[in-house]
Amino acid sequence: MKIVKTIDEVRRQVKEWKAQGLSVGLVPTMGYLHEGHASLIDASHRDNDRTVVSDFVNPMQFGPTEDLESYPRDIQHDAALVEEHGGDIIFNPEPNEMYHEGFSSFVDMNVLTQELCGLSRPVHFRGVCTVVSKLFNIVQPDRAYFGKKDAQQLAVIRHMVDDLNMDIEIIGCPIVREEDGLAKSSRNTYLDAEERKAALVLSQAINLGIKMVRDGEKDCSAITEAMKKHISAEPRARIDYVKIVDLATMQQITNIDRPALCAIAVYIGKTRLIDNFFTEDV
């Protein structure tokens, strides 16, 4: 396993692999890897002959008041995890390698990006679509792996790949959780001890929503209001959104009569955390 810093190095290596008839998987990450990322690398290692893990904190998907500078970084820790789980290359570029002086081309999308995280983070998905498109062009993978915790991101990328006729299979992998239920996230490191306890309100609300759907509830407002009530009982929690949306369009629906996503975003102190469930998985 090796760390490479330039686009040319990645392309050269991938061309060698492709000349040998080897398949290539890509796991795009922003680094500070945890067991959730490890599960994506495991899936790529299982499905492909070689795996590239990108490790890049993408400045384009952060708004002016968001946590770009404080976002956790530890490339040596990441390298050890990637090697342990069978990755072959870490692509760890500097921002000026990905965005040269005068960079002015973007991949944008509407509809799917106008709900959920797109409402509170208006520049986010343009940054995601642009950097993922660049990574797809650089690596030319056969398959790319994304976690279902970022469910809207997964839907947006699948839609982008379909719209732009990219010859890449997008694989969504299940949420990985801590023993107490909290979804794994690099941002969990921001939480102090009391906030960490308070953060369990997210997975508790998700479990409440799952139980209501299993018990036959179809009314979206009944489900989301019950979840909001539970979250609001935690004084350290501030709700960004609790919504149920059409899985294909990411637009809100009133009744669960089609494949749907129940997604939540909650601030615990200053830290914004997300969680979700897919009604088809209930």
Tab-separated table of C-alpha atoms in Angstrom:
chain	number	residue	atom	x	y	z
A	1	MET	CA	0.000	0.000	0.000
A	2	LYS	CA	1.328	3.420	-0.900
A	3	ILE	CA	0.299	7.055	-0.517
A	4	VAL	CA	0.343	9.130	-3.692
A	5	LYS	CA	-0.087	12.889	-3.891
A	6	THR	CA	-0.550	13.642	-7.588
A	7	ILE	CA	-3.122	12.922	-10.262
A	8	ASP	CA	-0.408	11.690	-12.635
A	9	GLU	CA	0.767	9.058	-10.125
A	10	VAL	CA	-2.745	7.667	-9.683
A	11	ARG	CA	-3.432	7.573	-13.409
A	12	ARG	CA	-0.122	5.871	-14.135
A	13	GLN	CA	-0.791	3.134	-11.585
A	14	VAL	CA	-4.388	2.546	-12.645
A	15	LYS	CA	-3.349	2.294	-16.308
A	16	GLU	CA	-0.852	-0.405	-15.338
A	17	TRP	CA	-3.556	-2.333	-13.504
A	18	LYS	CA	-6.028	-1.993	-16.367
A	19	ALA	CA	-3.384	-3.171	-18.848
A	20	GLN	CA	-3.151	-6.338	-16.747
A	21	GLY	CA	-6.933	-6.795	-16.952
A	22	LEU	CA	-7.482	-5.956	-13.283
A	23	SER	CA	-10.673	-4.383	-11.935
A	24	VAL	CA	-10.462	-1.243	-9.816
A	25	GLY	CA	-12.657	-0.049	-6.959
A	26	LEU	CA	-12.717	3.493	-5.567
A	27	VAL	CA	-13.620	4.521	-2.014
A	28	PRO	CA	-13.925	8.344	-1.864
A	29	THR	CA	-13.370	9.714	1.664
A	30	MET	CA	-12.439	12.906	3.463
A	31	GLY	CA	-10.030	10.995	5.672
A	32	TYR	CA	-9.924	10.482	9.442
A	33	LEU	CA	-11.072	6.967	8.683
A	34	HIS	CA	-13.143	4.811	11.030
A	35	GLU	CA	-14.939	1.451	10.933
A	36	GLY	CA	-17.572	2.832	8.555
A	37	HIS	CA	-14.908	3.647	5.987
A	38	ALA	CA	-13.257	0.293	6.695
A	39	SER	CA	-16.486	-1.468	5.690
A	40	LEU	CA	-16.399	0.342	2.325
A	41	ILE	CA	-12.768	-0.648	1.770
A	42	ASP	CA	-13.622	-4.240	2.719
A	43	ALA	CA	-16.438	-4.272	0.156
A	44	SER	CA	-14.172	-2.882	-2.571
A	45	HIS	CA	-11.406	-5.340	-1.711
A	46	ARG	CA	-13.931	-8.173	-1.955
A	47	ASP	CA	-15.368	-7.050	-5.298
A	48	ASN	CA	-12.254	-5.795	-7.125
A	49	ASP	CA	-8.657	-6.740	-7.840
A	50	ARG	CA	-7.340	-3.352	-6.692
A	51	THR	CA	-8.715	-0.576	-4.474
A	52	VAL	CA	-7.973	3.152	-4.471
A	53	VAL	CA	-8.985	5.171	-1.398
A	54	SER	CA	-9.111	8.922	-1.884
A	55	ASP	CA	-8.299	10.877	1.290
A	56	PHE	CA	-9.114	14.518	0.585
A	57	VAL	CA	-10.884	17.141	2.689
A	58	ASN	CA	-12.699	18.862	-0.149
A	59	PRO	CA	-12.876	22.622	0.494
A	60	MET	CA	-15.531	23.095	-2.181
A	61	GLN	CA	-18.239	21.320	-0.173
A	62	PHE	CA	-17.804	23.445	2.973
A	63	GLY	CA	-19.712	26.675	3.483
A	64	PRO	CA	-17.984	29.803	4.846
A	65	THR	CA	-19.082	29.137	8.450
A	66	GLU	CA	-18.480	25.359	8.414
A	67	ASP	CA	-15.665	23.293	9.887
A	68	LEU	CA	-13.142	23.066	7.027
A	69	GLU	CA	-10.108	24.127	9.068
A	70	SER	CA	-10.995	22.077	12.140
A	71	TYR	CA	-12.091	18.953	10.240
A	72	PRO	CA	-9.958	16.109	11.694
A	73	ARG	CA	-7.012	14.823	9.664
A	74	ASP	CA	-4.566	11.970	10.366
A	75	ILE	CA	-3.003	10.488	7.237
A	76	GLN	CA	-0.786	8.021	9.129
A	77	HIS	CA	-3.763	6.579	10.983
A	78	ASP	CA	-5.648	6.431	7.673
A	79	ALA	CA	-2.763	4.661	5.923
A	80	ALA	CA	-2.626	1.961	8.604
A	81	LEU	CA	-6.385	1.346	8.333
A	82	VAL	CA	-6.349	1.219	4.525
A	83	GLU	CA	-3.474	-1.260	4.514
A	84	GLU	CA	-5.150	-3.429	7.148
A	85	HIS	CA	-8.326	-3.654	5.060
A	86	GLY	CA	-6.700	-4.418	1.728
A	87	GLY	CA	-6.501	-1.041	0.015
A	88	ASP	CA	-3.709	-0.613	-2.517
A	89	ILE	CA	-3.355	3.178	-2.890
A	90	ILE	CA	-4.304	6.240	-0.881
A	91	PHE	CA	-4.734	9.280	-3.105
A	92	ASN	CA	-4.027	12.198	-0.740
A	93	PRO	CA	-3.727	15.360	-2.862
A	94	GLU	CA	-3.347	18.937	-1.724
A	95	PRO	CA	-6.223	21.295	-2.646
A	96	ASN	CA	-4.108	22.976	-5.351
A	97	GLU	CA	-3.603	19.577	-7.017
A	98	MET	CA	-7.364	19.116	-7.356
A	99	TYR	CA	-8.246	22.762	-8.013
A	100	HIS	CA	-5.589	24.585	-10.002
A	101	GLU	CA	-5.393	28.366	-10.191
A	102	GLY	CA	-8.271	29.648	-12.266
A	103	PHE	CA	-10.434	26.544	-11.698
A	104	SER	CA	-13.970	27.447	-12.774
A	105	SER	CA	-15.811	24.282	-13.884
A	106	PHE	CA	-18.472	22.744	-11.656
A	107	VAL	CA	-20.955	19.884	-11.690
A	108	ASP	CA	-24.300	21.100	-10.398
A	109	MET	CA	-27.671	19.435	-9.873
A	110	ASN	CA	-31.171	20.522	-8.917
A	111	VAL	CA	-34.238	18.725	-7.488
A	112	LEU	CA	-32.354	16.056	-5.517
A	113	THR	CA	-30.097	18.664	-3.905
A	114	GLN	CA	-32.857	21.087	-2.896
A	115	GLU	CA	-34.082	19.175	0.169
A	116	LEU	CA	-32.557	17.835	3.406
A	117	CYS	CA	-28.856	18.786	3.643
A	118	GLY	CA	-29.132	20.849	0.479
A	119	LEU	CA	-31.395	23.347	2.232
A	120	SER	CA	-29.093	24.079	5.163
A	121	ARG	CA	-25.824	23.581	3.229
A	122	PRO	CA	-26.519	25.268	-0.134
A	123	VAL	CA	-23.009	24.896	-1.624
A	124	HIS	CA	-22.458	21.367	-0.360
A	125	PHE	CA	-23.673	19.193	-3.206
A	126	ARG	CA	-22.086	21.247	-5.955
A	127	GLY	CA	-18.799	20.560	-4.165
A	128	VAL	CA	-19.613	16.872	-3.756
A	129	CYS	CA	-20.641	16.386	-7.391
A	130	THR	CA	-17.617	18.275	-8.681
A	131	VAL	CA	-15.009	16.459	-6.602
A	132	VAL	CA	-16.575	13.021	-7.129
A	133	SER	CA	-16.729	13.635	-10.893
A	134	LYS	CA	-13.057	14.587	-10.815
A	135	LEU	CA	-12.176	11.469	-8.829
A	136	PHE	CA	-14.130	9.303	-11.272
A	137	ASN	CA	-12.259	10.898	-14.193
A	138	ILE	CA	-8.889	10.509	-12.474
A	139	VAL	CA	-9.262	6.915	-11.261
A	140	GLN	CA	-11.666	5.509	-13.895
A	141	PRO	CA	-12.934	2.874	-11.437
A	142	ASP	CA	-15.203	-0.026	-12.279
A	143	ARG	CA	-17.074	0.447	-8.998
A	144	ALA	CA	-17.278	3.165	-6.342
A	145	TYR	CA	-18.395	2.714	-2.739
A	146	PHE	CA	-20.405	5.098	-0.553
A	147	GLY	CA	-22.029	4.725	2.861
A	148	LYS	CA	-25.790	4.820	3.294
A	149	LYS	CA	-25.382	7.175	6.277
A	150	ASP	CA	-24.961	9.958	3.705
A	151	ALA	CA	-28.137	8.808	1.977
A	152	GLN	CA	-28.816	11.999	0.039
A	153	GLN	CA	-25.219	12.057	-1.189
A	154	LEU	CA	-25.592	8.449	-2.374
A	155	ALA	CA	-28.815	9.302	-4.240
A	156	VAL	CA	-27.235	12.406	-5.790
A	157	ILE	CA	-24.176	10.501	-7.002
A	158	ARG	CA	-26.270	7.679	-8.457
A	159	HIS	CA	-28.382	10.251	-10.298
A	160	MET	CA	-25.300	12.095	-11.563
A	161	VAL	CA	-23.746	8.878	-12.866
A	162	ASP	CA	-26.988	8.054	-14.689
A	163	ASP	CA	-27.457	11.582	-16.083
A	164	LEU	CA	-23.865	11.856	-17.339
A	165	ASN	CA	-23.621	8.277	-18.651
A	166	MET	CA	-20.650	7.380	-16.469
A	167	ASP	CA	-19.692	3.722	-16.811
A	168	ILE	CA	-19.310	3.139	-13.064
A	169	GLU	CA	-21.290	0.907	-10.705
A	170	ILE	CA	-22.238	2.749	-7.503
A	171	ILE	CA	-22.395	0.531	-4.415
A	172	GLY	CA	-24.199	1.705	-1.266
A	173	CYS	CA	-23.001	0.100	1.978
A	174	PRO	CA	-24.892	-0.150	5.305
A	175	ILE	CA	-24.447	2.289	8.185
A	176	VAL	CA	-21.852	1.164	10.735
A	177	ARG	CA	-22.714	2.038	14.322
A	178	GLU	CA	-21.042	2.227	17.709
A	179	GLU	CA	-22.096	-0.417	20.242
A	180	ASP	CA	-24.598	2.036	21.739
A	181	GLY	CA	-26.140	2.793	18.337
A	182	LEU	CA	-24.549	6.111	17.373
A	183	ALA	CA	-23.716	6.162	13.660
A	184	LYS	CA	-19.965	6.254	13.015
A	185	SER	CA	-18.793	9.690	11.890
A	186	SER	CA	-15.524	11.586	11.815
A	187	ARG	CA	-17.410	14.458	13.449
A	188	ASN	CA	-18.145	12.331	16.543
A	189	THR	CA	-14.662	13.336	17.708
A	190	TYR	CA	-15.950	16.891	18.255
A	191	LEU	CA	-18.305	15.724	21.031
A	192	ASP	CA	-17.367	16.025	24.687
A	193	ALA	CA	-18.500	13.333	27.138
A	194	GLU	CA	-21.903	14.876	27.850
A	195	GLU	CA	-22.553	15.657	24.197
A	196	ARG	CA	-21.601	12.093	23.288
A	197	LYS	CA	-24.348	10.808	25.596
A	198	ALA	CA	-26.796	13.341	24.224
A	199	ALA	CA	-26.005	12.277	20.640
A	200	LEU	CA	-27.713	8.941	21.268
A	201	VAL	CA	-30.974	10.797	20.769
A	202	LEU	CA	-30.391	10.485	16.992
A	203	SER	CA	-30.296	6.691	16.875
A	204	GLN	CA	-33.109	6.516	19.441
A	205	ALA	CA	-35.293	8.654	17.177
A	206	ILE	CA	-34.378	6.506	14.177
A	207	ASN	CA	-35.354	3.359	16.093
A	208	LEU	CA	-38.641	5.002	17.090
A	209	GLY	CA	-39.397	5.781	13.435
A	210	ILE	CA	-38.495	2.251	12.366
A	211	LYS	CA	-40.825	0.784	15.010
A	212	MET	CA	-43.708	2.989	13.872
A	213	VAL	CA	-43.237	1.920	10.231
A	214	ARG	CA	-42.985	-1.735	11.262
A	215	ASP	CA	-46.212	-1.339	13.233
A	216	GLY	CA	-47.947	-0.140	10.078
A	217	GLU	CA	-47.857	3.654	10.376
A	218	LYS	CA	-47.876	5.268	6.917
A	219	ASP	CA	-48.536	8.905	7.785
A	220	CYS	CA	-45.236	10.744	7.420
A	221	SER	CA	-46.169	13.630	9.696
A	222	ALA	CA	-47.161	11.255	12.509
A	223	ILE	CA	-43.772	9.550	12.275
A	224	THR	CA	-41.681	12.707	12.008
A	225	GLU	CA	-43.571	14.533	14.781
A	226	ALA	CA	-43.002	11.615	17.159
A	227	MET	CA	-39.304	11.616	16.274
A	228	LYS	CA	-39.040	15.396	16.719
A	229	LYS	CA	-40.721	15.186	20.125
A	230	HIS	CA	-38.186	12.596	21.246
A	231	ILE	CA	-35.205	14.615	20.000
A	232	SER	CA	-36.498	17.882	21.469
A	233	ALA	CA	-36.608	16.312	24.930
A	234	GLU	CA	-32.786	16.353	24.896
A	235	PRO	CA	-31.684	19.879	25.898
A	236	ARG	CA	-28.362	19.667	24.046
A	237	ALA	CA	-30.079	18.784	20.754
A	238	ARG	CA	-31.199	21.288	18.115
A	239	ILE	CA	-33.055	19.895	15.104
A	240	ASP	CA	-31.991	20.898	11.609
A	241	TYR	CA	-34.534	18.595	9.951
A	242	VAL	CA	-36.545	15.405	10.420
A	243	LYS	CA	-38.147	14.476	7.106
A	244	ILE	CA	-39.413	11.591	5.035
A	245	VAL	CA	-38.725	11.893	1.316
A	246	ASP	CA	-39.233	9.957	-1.901
A	247	LEU	CA	-36.104	7.853	-2.354
A	248	ALA	CA	-35.906	8.658	-6.077
A	249	THR	CA	-36.430	12.439	-5.950
A	250	MET	CA	-35.510	13.417	-2.355
A	251	GLN	CA	-38.761	15.431	-2.235
A	252	GLN	CA	-41.003	15.292	0.833
A	253	ILE	CA	-44.001	12.971	0.754
A	254	THR	CA	-47.084	12.811	2.984
A	255	ASN	CA	-47.631	9.054	2.983
A	256	ILE	CA	-45.288	6.072	2.768
A	257	ASP	CA	-46.674	4.572	-0.438
A	258	ARG	CA	-43.337	4.219	-2.304
A	259	PRO	CA	-39.656	3.573	-1.459
A	260	ALA	CA	-38.789	6.336	1.003
A	261	LEU	CA	-35.993	7.684	3.149
A	262	CYS	CA	-36.435	8.984	6.670
A	263	ALA	CA	-33.497	11.326	7.315
A	264	ILE	CA	-32.536	13.494	10.261
A	265	ALA	CA	-29.906	16.144	10.953
A	266	VAL	CA	-29.399	17.342	14.506
A	267	TYR	CA	-26.934	19.699	16.157
A	268	ILE	CA	-25.501	18.397	19.404
A	269	GLY	CA	-23.872	21.519	20.756
A	270	LYS	CA	-22.046	22.910	17.719
A	271	THR	CA	-21.675	19.526	15.992
A	272	ARG	CA	-24.077	18.606	13.206
A	273	LEU	CA	-24.810	14.873	12.984
A	274	ILE	CA	-26.987	12.906	10.567
A	275	ASP	CA	-28.737	9.540	10.582
A	276	ASN	CA	-31.452	7.801	8.580
A	277	PHE	CA	-33.346	4.687	7.651
A	278	PHE	CA	-34.708	3.387	4.350
A	279	THR	CA	-38.327	2.206	4.602
A	280	GLU	CA	-37.527	-0.715	2.292
A	281	ASP	CA	-35.042	-2.011	4.889
A	282	VAL	CA	-37.561	-1.970	7.751
